[in-house]
Short mmCIF file of C-alpha atoms in Angstrom, two decimals:
data_model
loop_
_atom_site.label_atom_id
_atom_site.label_comp_id
_atom_site.label_asym_id
_atom_site.label_seq_id
_atom_site.Cartn_x
_atom_site.Cartn_y
_atom_site.Cartn_z
CA UNK A 1008 -0.09 0.04 0.00
CA UNK A 1009 0.97 3.66 -0.27
CA UNK A 1010 0.18 6.52 2.21
CA UNK A 1011 -2.11 8.10 -0.47
CA UNK A 1012 -4.42 5.00 -0.67
CA UNK A 1013 -8.07 5.70 -1.34
CA UNK A 1014 -10.93 4.75 0.95
CA UNK A 1015 -12.40 2.11 -1.28
CA UNK A 1016 -9.02 0.51 -1.86
CA UNK A 1017 -8.45 0.51 1.94
CA UNK A 1018 -11.81 -1.21 2.47
CA UNK A 1019 -10.76 -3.91 -0.04
CA UNK A 1020 -7.32 -4.49 1.57
CA UNK A 1021 -8.92 -4.61 5.06
CA UNK A 1022 -11.38 -7.18 3.87
CA UNK A 1023 -8.62 -9.39 2.47
CA UNK A 1024 -6.62 -8.94 5.69
CA UNK A 1025 -9.67 -10.03 7.69
CA UNK A 1026 -10.12 -13.12 5.59
CA UNK A 1027 -6.51 -14.15 6.29
CA UNK A 1028 -6.99 -13.53 9.98
CA UNK A 1029 -10.15 -15.60 9.95
CA UNK A 1030 -8.16 -18.52 8.55
CA UNK A 1031 -5.64 -18.23 11.39
CA UNK A 1032 -2.91 -16.72 9.26
CA UNK A 1033 -0.49 -13.96 10.20
CA UNK A 1034 -0.47 -10.86 8.01
CA UNK A 1035 2.21 -8.35 7.38
CA UNK A 1036 0.89 -4.94 6.38
CA UNK A 1037 3.40 -2.81 4.48
CA UNK A 1038 3.28 0.95 3.49
CA UNK A 1039 5.75 1.88 0.72
CA UNK A 1040 7.00 5.38 0.69
CA UNK A 1041 8.34 6.94 -2.56
CA UNK A 1042 10.11 10.23 -3.13
CA UNK A 1043 8.87 13.01 -0.85
CA UNK A 1044 6.35 10.81 0.89
CA UNK A 1045 9.26 9.70 3.07
CA UNK A 1046 9.14 13.20 4.81
CA UNK A 1047 5.59 12.39 6.02
CA UNK A 1048 5.85 9.02 7.71
CA UNK A 1049 2.98 10.05 10.06
CA UNK A 1050 0.60 9.43 7.16
CA UNK A 1051 1.78 5.78 7.14
CA UNK A 1052 0.84 5.43 10.73
CA UNK A 1053 -2.60 6.85 10.06
CA UNK A 1054 -3.14 4.35 7.26
CA UNK A 1055 -2.12 1.33 9.43
CA UNK A 1056 -4.27 2.59 12.24
CA UNK A 1057 -7.22 2.82 9.80
CA UNK A 1058 -6.70 -0.59 8.66
CA UNK A 1059 -6.79 -1.84 12.30
CA UNK A 1060 -10.09 0.11 12.93
CA UNK A 1061 -11.72 -1.66 9.91
CA UNK A 1062 -10.96 -5.19 11.19
CA UNK A 1063 -14.01 -6.86 12.75
CA UNK A 1064 -12.41 -9.72 14.72
CA UNK A 1065 -9.95 -9.79 17.64
CA UNK A 1066 -6.35 -9.66 16.65
CA UNK A 1067 -2.93 -9.42 18.25
CA UNK A 1068 -0.26 -7.03 17.08
CA UNK A 1069 2.93 -9.26 16.93
CA UNK A 1070 5.10 -6.43 15.58
CA UNK A 1071 4.03 -2.81 15.91
CA UNK A 1072 4.43 -0.38 12.96
CA UNK A 1073 8.09 0.53 12.37
CA UNK A 1074 10.13 1.96 9.61
CA UNK A 1075 12.40 -0.39 7.62
CA UNK A 1076 14.29 1.62 5.03
CA UNK A 1077 11.53 3.12 2.69
CA UNK A 1078 8.85 0.88 4.17
CA UNK A 1079 6.68 0.87 7.15
CA UNK A 1080 5.33 -2.48 8.31
CA UNK A 1081 3.54 -4.24 11.08
CA UNK A 1082 2.64 -7.82 11.63
CA UNK A 1083 -0.74 -8.95 13.05
CA UNK A 1084 -2.33 -12.32 13.82
CA UNK A 1085 -5.61 -13.67 14.91
CA UNK A 1086 -6.24 -13.78 18.66
CA UNK A 1087 -6.32 -17.42 19.78
CA UNK A 1088 -9.75 -18.67 20.77
CA UNK A 1089 -10.14 -19.84 24.39
#
């Protein structure tokens, strides 16, 4: 994804992430910064937080959002059923 992702595209990505989590898989969500976008990494945090808001089931954040070169990523997994 990119920091300038549209609302409809974000809905689609969140839906796919939800399907993976429902199957019990881990998901790595990555935001790619290009050019001058790198000066505004706070937009990446906003996109990742918006993805988390759109998820309907419980999840664990295995690796919180962090920069790795030109990319920002976080890893989430489904919360184990008791």
